[in-house]
C-alpha cells in the first residue's frame, strides 16, 4: 500500500483502541468458553443433576474430560493473545506519539510537514549560507520523522503477524465439536471508528477476521436451562457485562465519538434482558444468585402477599384480575401468589432490587412454553 502518510500516522490511535478493546473481549470470551467446558463435563457426567452410571456413562464422561483438556489450553492461548493485543495497543500509542512529536518539532522550527511527510521550509533566507543551513535542518527533520514512522510501521506489522499466527493456531487447538465456540475467542467486537481509518493504519489480522466471522448458534433460552447450564450462563453473562462496562463505561465523550458511543450503548439493552432472564431462571430453580441477599425467614410462615402489588397498583389489563397461586415451581413452597386476568395471563408484582425498578412479571400462558415478560409500571423502565 505504499509508505505511511501523515493522516495514517494520526489514525493509529484508533488502531490502538481497537486492540485494547479486542484484548478485553478475548479475556471475557475465554472465561465464557472455560465455564462452558466445565458445565459441559458436569452435564455429561450428571445430567440434570442426576448421577449417570454404566458403560455409556463412562464413555461419555471420558469424551467430555478429553474435550475439556483440549479446550483449556485454547483458553490459555486466548489469554496470551489478549496480552499481545493489550501490549500491542500500548506499543502503537507510544510509537504514534513519538512520530507525531517528530512532526511537531519540525513545525515548531518553522517547517511545513506535508501529507507525504515531506519537510518544506516556509521562511525566506537572507543569504545563501542561511538557505543551505535551513536545507540541512529540513533534511535532519525529514530523516528523523522517517525514522520514527518506520518504527511505528514495523511495530504494526509485528503485532499483526503475531495475532494472525495466534488466531490460526487457536482454531486448530480445539476438538471438532468445539471449533465454533473456540473460533469465537478470536472475534473482537466490531467497532465503528470515530473517523475513517486508512486500511494501512489497522491490524489486518483483526480486520480480516471480522469479515470471516462464522454465524454462531442461537443462545439457549434461559427458561430451558438446566441448573448447571444456568449457573454457567450466569457467570458468562456477568463476564460479558464486565467487558461491556470496560468498553462503554465512559463519563466523557468527544463530539466526534458520539456516534460510536451511541452504537455501543445500543448493546446494553439485549445484554441486560438476557441477564434478567437467566436470573429469573435461577430463581425458578431455587438457586441463590451471588450478590443478592437470601430472603429473610418469616417466623409466621410463608408471606400471604408474595407476588401481589401494594394497594393502589393494578396490572395494565382489562377487567378485575383474580388472586391465585403462582405458577412458578419455586414460588409454591413460599406461598407465592399472582393476579390472573380473564384471558389466563399471570401477573406478578416485583418490588425491585439494585438492578431493577418495580415492575410486573407477566406471562400470557397462551402457549405451552410461553415466556415471561417485564412490564413497566408508570414511566420507570424495568431495568435501572
PDB file of C-alpha atoms in Angstrom, residues 63-321:
ATOM      1  CA  UNK A  63     -15.062 -37.994  25.981  1.00  0.00           C
ATOM      2  CA  UNK A  64     -16.170 -34.942  27.974  1.00  0.00           C
ATOM      3  CA  UNK A  65     -12.969 -34.882  30.029  1.00  0.00           C
ATOM      4  CA  UNK A  66     -10.857 -35.304  26.871  1.00  0.00           C
ATOM      5  CA  UNK A  67     -12.635 -32.375  25.217  1.00  0.00           C
ATOM      6  CA  UNK A  68     -12.205 -30.326  28.377  1.00  0.00           C
ATOM      7  CA  UNK A  69      -8.462 -30.990  28.441  1.00  0.00           C
ATOM      8  CA  UNK A  70      -8.257 -29.931  24.787  1.00  0.00           C
ATOM      9  CA  UNK A  71     -10.299 -26.754  25.239  1.00  0.00           C
ATOM     10  CA  UNK A  72      -8.481 -25.401  28.303  1.00  0.00           C
ATOM     11  CA  UNK A  73      -5.111 -24.951  26.504  1.00  0.00           C
ATOM     12  CA  UNK A  74      -7.005 -22.972  23.866  1.00  0.00           C
ATOM     13  CA  UNK A  75      -8.397 -20.771  26.631  1.00  0.00           C
ATOM     14  CA  UNK A  76      -4.870 -20.186  27.977  1.00  0.00           C
ATOM     15  CA  UNK A  77      -3.690 -19.358  24.462  1.00  0.00           C
ATOM     16  CA  UNK A  78      -6.549 -16.857  24.084  1.00  0.00           C
ATOM     17  CA  UNK A  79      -5.373 -15.103  27.247  1.00  0.00           C
ATOM     18  CA  UNK A  80      -1.866 -14.946  25.749  1.00  0.00           C
ATOM     19  CA  UNK A  81      -3.298 -13.371  22.596  1.00  0.00           C
ATOM     20  CA  UNK A  82      -5.164 -10.860  24.759  1.00  0.00           C
ATOM     21  CA  UNK A  83      -1.852  -9.927  26.379  1.00  0.00           C
ATOM     22  CA  UNK A  84      -0.286  -9.472  22.931  1.00  0.00           C
ATOM     23  CA  UNK A  85      -3.165  -7.245  21.834  1.00  0.00           C
ATOM     24  CA  UNK A  86      -3.056  -5.185  25.036  1.00  0.00           C
ATOM     25  CA  UNK A  87       0.709  -4.671  24.863  1.00  0.00           C
ATOM     26  CA  UNK A  88       0.400  -4.023  21.133  1.00  0.00           C
ATOM     27  CA  UNK A  89      -2.079  -1.230  21.747  1.00  0.00           C
ATOM     28  CA  UNK A  90       0.300   0.403  24.231  1.00  0.00           C
ATOM     29  CA  UNK A  91       3.231  -0.026  21.818  1.00  0.00           C
ATOM     30  CA  UNK A  92       1.327   1.621  18.959  1.00  0.00           C
ATOM     31  CA  UNK A  93       0.256   4.521  21.165  1.00  0.00           C
ATOM     32  CA  UNK A  94       3.857   5.135  22.175  1.00  0.00           C
ATOM     33  CA  UNK A  95       5.228   4.825  18.625  1.00  0.00           C
ATOM     34  CA  UNK A  96       2.500   7.105  17.265  1.00  0.00           C
ATOM     35  CA  UNK A  97       3.235   9.717  19.936  1.00  0.00           C
ATOM     36  CA  UNK A  98       6.937   9.649  19.048  1.00  0.00           C
ATOM     37  CA  UNK A  99       6.198  10.086  15.331  1.00  0.00           C
ATOM     38  CA  UNK A 100       3.843  12.995  15.988  1.00  0.00           C
ATOM     39  CA  UNK A 101       6.428  14.523  18.321  1.00  0.00           C
ATOM     40  CA  UNK A 102       8.990  14.483  15.495  1.00  0.00           C
ATOM     41  CA  UNK A 103       6.469  16.185  13.194  1.00  0.00           C
ATOM     42  CA  UNK A 104       5.700  18.809  15.847  1.00  0.00           C
ATOM     43  CA  UNK A 105       9.419  19.525  16.334  1.00  0.00           C
ATOM     44  CA  UNK A 106       9.806  20.237  12.619  1.00  0.00           C
ATOM     45  CA  UNK A 107       6.792  22.537  12.570  1.00  0.00           C
ATOM     46  CA  UNK A 108       7.997  24.358  15.694  1.00  0.00           C
ATOM     47  CA  UNK A 109      11.188  25.100  13.759  1.00  0.00           C
ATOM     48  CA  UNK A 110       9.215  26.833  11.014  1.00  0.00           C
ATOM     49  CA  UNK A 111       8.904  23.932   8.554  1.00  0.00           C
ATOM     50  CA  UNK A 112       5.733  22.500   6.983  1.00  0.00           C
ATOM     51  CA  UNK A 113       5.249  18.720   7.152  1.00  0.00           C
ATOM     52  CA  UNK A 114       3.070  17.531   4.283  1.00  0.00           C
ATOM     53  CA  UNK A 115       0.708  14.571   3.942  1.00  0.00           C
ATOM     54  CA  UNK A 116       3.579  12.604   2.375  1.00  0.00           C
ATOM     55  CA  UNK A 117       5.754  13.534   5.407  1.00  0.00           C
ATOM     56  CA  UNK A 118       7.928  15.798   3.290  1.00  0.00           C
ATOM     57  CA  UNK A 119       9.515  18.771   5.084  1.00  0.00           C
ATOM     58  CA  UNK A 120       9.349  22.191   3.389  1.00  0.00           C
ATOM     59  CA  UNK A 121      10.853  25.478   4.539  1.00  0.00           C
ATOM     60  CA  UNK A 122       8.435  28.423   4.630  1.00  0.00           C
ATOM     61  CA  UNK A 123      10.960  31.066   5.619  1.00  0.00           C
ATOM     62  CA  UNK A 124      12.937  33.210   3.199  1.00  0.00           C
ATOM     63  CA  UNK A 125      16.713  33.110   3.637  1.00  0.00           C
ATOM     64  CA  UNK A 126      18.768  36.304   3.842  1.00  0.00           C
ATOM     65  CA  UNK A 127      21.864  34.658   2.362  1.00  0.00           C
ATOM     66  CA  UNK A 128      22.983  31.506   0.515  1.00  0.00           C
ATOM     67  CA  UNK A 129      24.635  30.278   3.720  1.00  0.00           C
ATOM     68  CA  UNK A 130      21.417  30.675   5.673  1.00  0.00           C
ATOM     69  CA  UNK A 131      19.466  28.905   2.919  1.00  0.00           C
ATOM     70  CA  UNK A 132      21.926  25.995   2.991  1.00  0.00           C
ATOM     71  CA  UNK A 133      21.678  25.751   6.777  1.00  0.00           C
ATOM     72  CA  UNK A 134      17.872  25.625   6.588  1.00  0.00           C
ATOM     73  CA  UNK A 135      18.011  22.950   3.882  1.00  0.00           C
ATOM     74  CA  UNK A 136      20.289  20.842   6.047  1.00  0.00           C
ATOM     75  CA  UNK A 137      18.000  21.332   9.039  1.00  0.00           C
ATOM     76  CA  UNK A 138      14.988  20.316   6.934  1.00  0.00           C
ATOM     77  CA  UNK A 139      16.785  17.127   5.876  1.00  0.00           C
ATOM     78  CA  UNK A 140      17.562  16.311   9.518  1.00  0.00           C
ATOM     79  CA  UNK A 141      13.883  16.711  10.441  1.00  0.00           C
ATOM     80  CA  UNK A 142      12.775  14.651   7.433  1.00  0.00           C
ATOM     81  CA  UNK A 143      15.147  11.809   8.323  1.00  0.00           C
ATOM     82  CA  UNK A 144      14.094  11.833  11.976  1.00  0.00           C
ATOM     83  CA  UNK A 145      10.396  11.781  11.066  1.00  0.00           C
ATOM     84  CA  UNK A 146      11.026   8.903   8.640  1.00  0.00           C
ATOM     85  CA  UNK A 147      12.873   7.007  11.384  1.00  0.00           C
ATOM     86  CA  UNK A 148      10.030   7.394  13.880  1.00  0.00           C
ATOM     87  CA  UNK A 149       7.366   6.485  11.306  1.00  0.00           C
ATOM     88  CA  UNK A 150       9.331   3.390  10.248  1.00  0.00           C
ATOM     89  CA  UNK A 151       9.361   2.228  13.880  1.00  0.00           C
ATOM     90  CA  UNK A 152       5.586   2.670  14.038  1.00  0.00           C
ATOM     91  CA  UNK A 153       5.090   0.739  10.795  1.00  0.00           C
ATOM     92  CA  UNK A 154       7.375  -2.086  11.950  1.00  0.00           C
ATOM     93  CA  UNK A 155       5.521  -2.376  15.273  1.00  0.00           C
ATOM     94  CA  UNK A 156       2.206  -2.574  13.426  1.00  0.00           C
ATOM     95  CA  UNK A 157       3.459  -5.333  11.123  1.00  0.00           C
ATOM     96  CA  UNK A 158       4.916  -7.306  14.039  1.00  0.00           C
ATOM     97  CA  UNK A 159       1.694  -7.176  16.059  1.00  0.00           C
ATOM     98  CA  UNK A 160      -0.407  -8.125  13.023  1.00  0.00           C
ATOM     99  CA  UNK A 161       1.797 -11.152  12.324  1.00  0.00           C
ATOM    100  CA  UNK A 162       1.629 -12.358  15.933  1.00  0.00           C
ATOM    101  CA  UNK A 163      -2.155 -12.041  16.088  1.00  0.00           C
ATOM    102  CA  UNK A 164      -2.706 -13.683  12.716  1.00  0.00           C
ATOM    103  CA  UNK A 165      -0.459 -16.611  13.637  1.00  0.00           C
ATOM    104  CA  UNK A 166      -2.039 -16.911  17.075  1.00  0.00           C
ATOM    105  CA  UNK A 167      -5.578 -16.894  15.674  1.00  0.00           C
ATOM    106  CA  UNK A 168      -4.793 -19.706  13.239  1.00  0.00           C
ATOM    107  CA  UNK A 169      -3.171 -21.747  15.983  1.00  0.00           C
ATOM    108  CA  UNK A 170      -6.084 -21.165  18.348  1.00  0.00           C
ATOM    109  CA  UNK A 171      -8.702 -22.600  15.998  1.00  0.00           C
ATOM    110  CA  UNK A 172      -6.527 -25.658  15.359  1.00  0.00           C
ATOM    111  CA  UNK A 173      -6.222 -26.393  19.089  1.00  0.00           C
ATOM    112  CA  UNK A 174      -9.919 -27.157  19.606  1.00  0.00           C
ATOM    113  CA  UNK A 175     -11.617 -30.576  19.300  1.00  0.00           C
ATOM    114  CA  UNK A 176     -14.036 -30.901  16.389  1.00  0.00           C
ATOM    115  CA  UNK A 177     -17.150 -30.221  18.447  1.00  0.00           C
ATOM    116  CA  UNK A 178     -15.649 -27.057  19.906  1.00  0.00           C
ATOM    117  CA  UNK A 179     -14.362 -25.373  16.738  1.00  0.00           C
ATOM    118  CA  UNK A 180     -17.155 -22.821  16.666  1.00  0.00           C
ATOM    119  CA  UNK A 181     -17.058 -21.639  20.303  1.00  0.00           C
ATOM    120  CA  UNK A 182     -13.265 -21.529  20.275  1.00  0.00           C
ATOM    121  CA  UNK A 183     -13.293 -19.616  16.991  1.00  0.00           C
ATOM    122  CA  UNK A 184     -15.466 -17.116  18.847  1.00  0.00           C
ATOM    123  CA  UNK A 185     -12.489 -16.406  21.100  1.00  0.00           C
ATOM    124  CA  UNK A 186     -10.649 -14.637  18.292  1.00  0.00           C
ATOM    125  CA  UNK A 187     -13.563 -12.441  17.226  1.00  0.00           C
ATOM    126  CA  UNK A 188     -13.298  -8.905  18.618  1.00  0.00           C
ATOM    127  CA  UNK A 189     -16.442  -6.817  18.977  1.00  0.00           C
ATOM    128  CA  UNK A 190     -16.868  -4.768  15.772  1.00  0.00           C
ATOM    129  CA  UNK A 191     -16.350  -1.063  16.411  1.00  0.00           C
ATOM    130  CA  UNK A 192     -17.301   1.968  14.337  1.00  0.00           C
ATOM    131  CA  UNK A 193     -14.308   4.332  14.255  1.00  0.00           C
ATOM    132  CA  UNK A 194     -14.993   7.945  15.070  1.00  0.00           C
ATOM    133  CA  UNK A 195     -13.420   8.930  11.755  1.00  0.00           C
ATOM    134  CA  UNK A 196     -12.373   6.955   8.651  1.00  0.00           C
ATOM    135  CA  UNK A 197      -9.214   4.957   9.172  1.00  0.00           C
ATOM    136  CA  UNK A 198      -6.894   4.091   6.332  1.00  0.00           C
ATOM    137  CA  UNK A 199      -6.509   0.333   5.990  1.00  0.00           C
ATOM    138  CA  UNK A 200      -2.755   0.698   6.360  1.00  0.00           C
ATOM    139  CA  UNK A 201      -3.266   2.025   9.889  1.00  0.00           C
ATOM    140  CA  UNK A 202      -5.083  -1.097  11.097  1.00  0.00           C
ATOM    141  CA  UNK A 203      -4.128  -4.508  12.343  1.00  0.00           C
ATOM    142  CA  UNK A 204      -5.008  -6.670   9.397  1.00  0.00           C
ATOM    143  CA  UNK A 205      -5.313  -9.875  11.412  1.00  0.00           C
ATOM    144  CA  UNK A 206      -8.209  -8.271  13.252  1.00  0.00           C
ATOM    145  CA  UNK A 207      -9.878  -6.645  10.254  1.00  0.00           C
ATOM    146  CA  UNK A 208      -9.677  -9.736   8.072  1.00  0.00           C
ATOM    147  CA  UNK A 209     -11.253 -11.876  10.751  1.00  0.00           C
ATOM    148  CA  UNK A 210     -14.210  -9.544  11.140  1.00  0.00           C
ATOM    149  CA  UNK A 211     -15.097 -10.264   7.521  1.00  0.00           C
ATOM    150  CA  UNK A 212     -14.925 -14.023   8.101  1.00  0.00           C
ATOM    151  CA  UNK A 213     -16.910 -14.380  11.331  1.00  0.00           C
ATOM    152  CA  UNK A 214     -18.930 -17.598  11.484  1.00  0.00           C
ATOM    153  CA  UNK A 215     -22.595 -17.366  12.415  1.00  0.00           C
ATOM    154  CA  UNK A 216     -22.932 -18.600  15.975  1.00  0.00           C
ATOM    155  CA  UNK A 217     -25.895 -20.755  17.025  1.00  0.00           C
ATOM    156  CA  UNK A 218     -28.740 -19.012  18.816  1.00  0.00           C
ATOM    157  CA  UNK A 219     -28.231 -18.959  22.578  1.00  0.00           C
ATOM    158  CA  UNK A 220     -30.237 -21.390  24.676  1.00  0.00           C
ATOM    159  CA  UNK A 221     -33.431 -19.903  26.041  1.00  0.00           C
ATOM    160  CA  UNK A 222     -32.816 -19.416  29.793  1.00  0.00           C
ATOM    161  CA  UNK A 223     -36.172 -20.976  30.690  1.00  0.00           C
ATOM    162  CA  UNK A 224     -34.960 -24.256  29.146  1.00  0.00           C
ATOM    163  CA  UNK A 225     -31.616 -24.311  31.002  1.00  0.00           C
ATOM    164  CA  UNK A 226     -30.665 -26.996  33.489  1.00  0.00           C
ATOM    165  CA  UNK A 227     -29.208 -25.949  36.831  1.00  0.00           C
ATOM    166  CA  UNK A 228     -25.529 -26.391  35.741  1.00  0.00           C
ATOM    167  CA  UNK A 229     -26.198 -24.605  32.446  1.00  0.00           C
ATOM    168  CA  UNK A 230     -27.954 -21.721  34.209  1.00  0.00           C
ATOM    169  CA  UNK A 231     -25.054 -21.312  36.641  1.00  0.00           C
ATOM    170  CA  UNK A 232     -22.543 -21.266  33.765  1.00  0.00           C
ATOM    171  CA  UNK A 233     -24.718 -18.846  31.776  1.00  0.00           C
ATOM    172  CA  UNK A 234     -24.956 -16.521  34.794  1.00  0.00           C
ATOM    173  CA  UNK A 235     -21.182 -16.365  35.122  1.00  0.00           C
ATOM    174  CA  UNK A 236     -20.827 -15.895  31.365  1.00  0.00           C
ATOM    175  CA  UNK A 237     -23.336 -13.048  31.078  1.00  0.00           C
ATOM    176  CA  UNK A 238     -21.710 -11.256  34.017  1.00  0.00           C
ATOM    177  CA  UNK A 239     -18.314 -11.611  32.312  1.00  0.00           C
ATOM    178  CA  UNK A 240     -19.829 -10.104  29.158  1.00  0.00           C
ATOM    179  CA  UNK A 241     -21.322  -7.287  31.235  1.00  0.00           C
ATOM    180  CA  UNK A 242     -17.912  -6.566  32.769  1.00  0.00           C
ATOM    181  CA  UNK A 243     -16.374  -6.458  29.292  1.00  0.00           C
ATOM    182  CA  UNK A 244     -19.174  -4.160  28.118  1.00  0.00           C
ATOM    183  CA  UNK A 245     -18.577  -1.793  31.033  1.00  0.00           C
ATOM    184  CA  UNK A 246     -14.872  -1.697  30.194  1.00  0.00           C
ATOM    185  CA  UNK A 247     -15.718  -0.911  26.573  1.00  0.00           C
ATOM    186  CA  UNK A 248     -18.551   1.588  27.035  1.00  0.00           C
ATOM    187  CA  UNK A 249     -18.112   2.887  30.585  1.00  0.00           C
ATOM    188  CA  UNK A 250     -17.240   6.423  29.505  1.00  0.00           C
ATOM    189  CA  UNK A 251     -18.082   9.529  31.518  1.00  0.00           C
ATOM    190  CA  UNK A 252     -16.866  11.971  28.849  1.00  0.00           C
ATOM    191  CA  UNK A 253     -17.425  11.637  25.108  1.00  0.00           C
ATOM    192  CA  UNK A 254     -15.919  13.878  22.439  1.00  0.00           C
ATOM    193  CA  UNK A 255     -18.314  15.180  19.762  1.00  0.00           C
ATOM    194  CA  UNK A 256     -16.694  13.096  17.022  1.00  0.00           C
ATOM    195  CA  UNK A 257     -17.066   9.973  19.199  1.00  0.00           C
ATOM    196  CA  UNK A 258     -20.797  10.354  19.848  1.00  0.00           C
ATOM    197  CA  UNK A 259     -21.994   8.100  17.010  1.00  0.00           C
ATOM    198  CA  UNK A 260     -19.704   5.249  18.040  1.00  0.00           C
ATOM    199  CA  UNK A 261     -20.664   5.733  21.688  1.00  0.00           C
ATOM    200  CA  UNK A 262     -24.391   5.588  20.850  1.00  0.00           C
ATOM    201  CA  UNK A 263     -23.819   2.337  18.955  1.00  0.00           C
ATOM    202  CA  UNK A 264     -22.006   0.977  21.982  1.00  0.00           C
ATOM    203  CA  UNK A 265     -24.903   1.885  24.278  1.00  0.00           C
ATOM    204  CA  UNK A 266     -27.330   0.064  21.977  1.00  0.00           C
ATOM    205  CA  UNK A 267     -25.719  -3.233  23.017  1.00  0.00           C
ATOM    206  CA  UNK A 268     -26.716  -2.719  26.660  1.00  0.00           C
ATOM    207  CA  UNK A 269     -30.431  -3.499  26.350  1.00  0.00           C
ATOM    208  CA  UNK A 270     -30.152  -7.067  24.979  1.00  0.00           C
ATOM    209  CA  UNK A 271     -27.386  -7.841  27.459  1.00  0.00           C
ATOM    210  CA  UNK A 272     -29.495  -6.683  30.417  1.00  0.00           C
ATOM    211  CA  UNK A 273     -32.503  -8.619  29.117  1.00  0.00           C
ATOM    212  CA  UNK A 274     -30.515 -11.851  28.937  1.00  0.00           C
ATOM    213  CA  UNK A 275     -29.042 -11.223  32.389  1.00  0.00           C
ATOM    214  CA  UNK A 276     -32.543 -10.731  33.814  1.00  0.00           C
ATOM    215  CA  UNK A 277     -33.855 -13.870  32.085  1.00  0.00           C
ATOM    216  CA  UNK A 278     -31.016 -16.003  33.468  1.00  0.00           C
ATOM    217  CA  UNK A 279     -31.533 -14.522  36.939  1.00  0.00           C
ATOM    218  CA  UNK A 280     -35.239 -15.433  36.734  1.00  0.00           C
ATOM    219  CA  UNK A 281     -34.367 -18.995  35.700  1.00  0.00           C
ATOM    220  CA  UNK A 282     -32.001 -19.341  38.660  1.00  0.00           C
ATOM    221  CA  UNK A 283     -34.779 -18.174  40.949  1.00  0.00           C
ATOM    222  CA  UNK A 284     -37.163 -20.720  39.418  1.00  0.00           C
ATOM    223  CA  UNK A 285     -34.599 -23.432  40.135  1.00  0.00           C
ATOM    224  CA  UNK A 286     -34.236 -22.234  43.719  1.00  0.00           C
ATOM    225  CA  UNK A 287     -30.591 -21.199  43.186  1.00  0.00           C
ATOM    226  CA  UNK A 288     -29.342 -18.210  45.170  1.00  0.00           C
ATOM    227  CA  UNK A 289     -27.798 -15.548  42.932  1.00  0.00           C
ATOM    228  CA  UNK A 290     -24.462 -14.263  44.218  1.00  0.00           C
ATOM    229  CA  UNK A 291     -24.737 -10.694  45.420  1.00  0.00           C
ATOM    230  CA  UNK A 292     -28.431 -10.946  46.266  1.00  0.00           C
ATOM    231  CA  UNK A 293     -29.287 -11.397  49.942  1.00  0.00           C
ATOM    232  CA  UNK A 294     -31.245 -14.563  50.739  1.00  0.00           C
ATOM    233  CA  UNK A 295     -34.868 -13.976  51.658  1.00  0.00           C
ATOM    234  CA  UNK A 296     -35.280 -13.412  55.382  1.00  0.00           C
ATOM    235  CA  UNK A 297     -37.224 -16.212  57.065  1.00  0.00           C
ATOM    236  CA  UNK A 298     -40.691 -15.217  58.154  1.00  0.00           C
ATOM    237  CA  UNK A 299     -41.418 -16.535  61.660  1.00  0.00           C
ATOM    238  CA  UNK A 300     -45.109 -16.561  60.812  1.00  0.00           C
ATOM    239  CA  UNK A 301     -44.559 -18.811  57.804  1.00  0.00           C
ATOM    240  CA  UNK A 302     -44.975 -18.058  54.084  1.00  0.00           C
ATOM    241  CA  UNK A 303     -45.885 -14.476  53.222  1.00  0.00           C
ATOM    242  CA  UNK A 304     -49.517 -14.301  52.075  1.00  0.00           C
ATOM    243  CA  UNK A 305     -48.915 -11.359  49.692  1.00  0.00           C
ATOM    244  CA  UNK A 306     -45.757 -12.565  47.955  1.00  0.00           C
ATOM    245  CA  UNK A 307     -46.111 -11.583  44.286  1.00  0.00           C
ATOM    246  CA  UNK A 308     -49.066  -9.240  44.879  1.00  0.00           C
ATOM    247  CA  UNK A 309     -48.845  -5.439  44.472  1.00  0.00           C
ATOM    248  CA  UNK A 310     -49.320  -2.782  47.158  1.00  0.00           C
ATOM    249  CA  UNK A 311     -52.715  -1.133  47.437  1.00  0.00           C
ATOM    250  CA  UNK A 312     -53.474   1.187  44.557  1.00  0.00           C
ATOM    251  CA  UNK A 313     -51.327  -0.591  41.947  1.00  0.00           C
ATOM    252  CA  UNK A 314     -53.046  -2.748  39.323  1.00  0.00           C
ATOM    253  CA  UNK A 315     -51.760  -4.541  36.226  1.00  0.00           C
ATOM    254  CA  UNK A 316     -52.485  -2.919  32.844  1.00  0.00           C
ATOM    255  CA  UNK A 317     -55.192  -5.378  31.818  1.00  0.00           C
ATOM    256  CA  UNK A 318     -58.949  -5.208  31.361  1.00  0.00           C
ATOM    257  CA  UNK A 319     -61.341  -6.498  33.979  1.00  0.00           C
ATOM    258  CA  UNK A 320     -60.563  -7.399  37.568  1.00  0.00           C
ATOM    259  CA  UNK A 321     -57.745  -9.938  37.863  1.00  0.00           C
TER     260      UNK A 321
END
